mmCIF file of C-alpha atoms in Angstrom:
data_model
loop_
_atom_site.group_PDB
_atom_site.id
_atom_site.type_symbol
_atom_site.label_atom_id
_atom_site.label_comp_id
_atom_site.label_asym_id
_atom_site.label_seq_id
_atom_site.Cartn_x
_atom_site.Cartn_y
_atom_site.Cartn_z
ATOM 1 C CA MET A 19 86.493 87.295 100.039
ATOM 2 C CA PRO A 20 86.818 90.378 102.279
ATOM 3 C CA VAL A 21 90.223 91.897 102.869
ATOM 4 C CA LEU A 22 90.782 92.485 106.595
ATOM 5 C CA HIS A 23 93.623 94.280 108.365
ATOM 6 C CA PRO A 24 93.816 95.653 111.921
ATOM 7 C CA LEU A 25 95.426 98.907 110.704
ATOM 8 C CA PRO A 26 97.482 101.031 110.738
ATOM 9 C CA ARG A 27 98.961 99.735 107.550
ATOM 10 C CA ILE A 28 102.540 100.451 106.653
ATOM 11 C CA ASP A 29 103.398 98.674 103.410
ATOM 12 C CA GLU A 30 101.295 95.517 103.681
ATOM 13 C CA ILE A 31 98.349 96.720 101.561
ATOM 14 C CA LYS A 32 98.566 99.194 98.714
ATOM 15 C CA LYS A 33 96.249 102.210 98.833
ATOM 16 C CA ASP A 34 94.712 101.092 95.521
ATOM 17 C CA VAL A 35 92.969 98.288 97.430
ATOM 18 C CA ASP A 36 90.924 100.881 99.386
ATOM 19 C CA ASP A 37 88.624 101.356 96.387
ATOM 20 C CA ASP A 38 87.943 97.623 96.059
ATOM 21 C CA PRO A 39 84.488 96.663 97.402
ATOM 22 C CA ARG A 40 86.093 93.687 99.178
ATOM 23 C CA ALA A 41 88.251 95.989 101.343
ATOM 24 C CA ALA A 42 86.566 95.622 104.718
ATOM 25 C CA TYR A 43 89.326 96.892 106.989
ATOM 26 C CA PHE A 44 87.765 100.329 107.528
ATOM 27 C CA ASP A 45 84.506 98.663 108.637
ATOM 28 C CA GLN A 46 86.537 96.275 110.777
ATOM 29 C CA VAL A 47 88.264 99.157 112.570
ATOM 30 C CA HIS A 48 85.000 101.122 112.928
ATOM 31 C CA ASN A 49 83.236 98.152 114.548
ATOM 32 C CA GLY A 50 86.206 97.571 116.832
ATOM 33 C CA VAL A 51 85.694 101.023 118.343
ATOM 34 C CA TYR A 52 82.279 100.000 119.685
ATOM 35 C CA ILE A 53 83.618 96.708 121.015
ATOM 36 C CA ARG A 54 86.387 98.507 122.905
ATOM 37 C CA MET A 55 83.871 101.044 124.252
ATOM 38 C CA ALA A 56 81.673 98.232 125.603
ATOM 39 C CA ILE A 57 84.637 96.520 127.234
ATOM 40 C CA ILE A 58 85.739 99.753 128.911
ATOM 41 C CA LEU A 59 82.202 100.446 130.153
ATOM 42 C CA ALA A 60 81.965 96.928 131.552
ATOM 43 C CA LEU A 61 85.370 97.009 133.246
ATOM 44 C CA LEU A 62 84.753 100.413 134.830
ATOM 45 C CA ASP A 63 81.155 99.510 135.754
ATOM 46 C CA ILE A 64 79.824 102.595 133.945
ATOM 47 C CA PRO A 65 76.208 102.579 132.722
ATOM 48 C CA ASP A 66 75.521 102.821 128.998
ATOM 49 C CA PRO A 67 74.970 106.532 128.241
ATOM 50 C CA VAL A 68 72.087 105.719 125.871
ATOM 51 C CA THR A 69 70.119 103.101 127.808
ATOM 52 C CA GLY A 70 71.308 103.791 131.347
ATOM 53 C CA LYS A 71 71.840 100.044 131.908
ATOM 54 C CA LYS A 72 75.087 98.454 132.977
ATOM 55 C CA VAL A 73 76.750 96.573 130.146
ATOM 56 C CA LEU A 74 76.944 93.296 132.060
ATOM 57 C CA GLU A 75 73.630 93.719 133.863
ATOM 58 C CA ALA A 76 71.410 90.670 133.582
#
């Protein structure tokens, strides 16, 4: 079972868990960056810098 955490961690998870293959919180945070970027682009009606399309364009 993957270990998830929104980070930053204080004392909830020991640093030893970072080496465990089930520790998925760094991937979770990394993927969240792209989700937040898409939401900001959509809210500000800014085209995607890669495709040039609007995020919510049909």
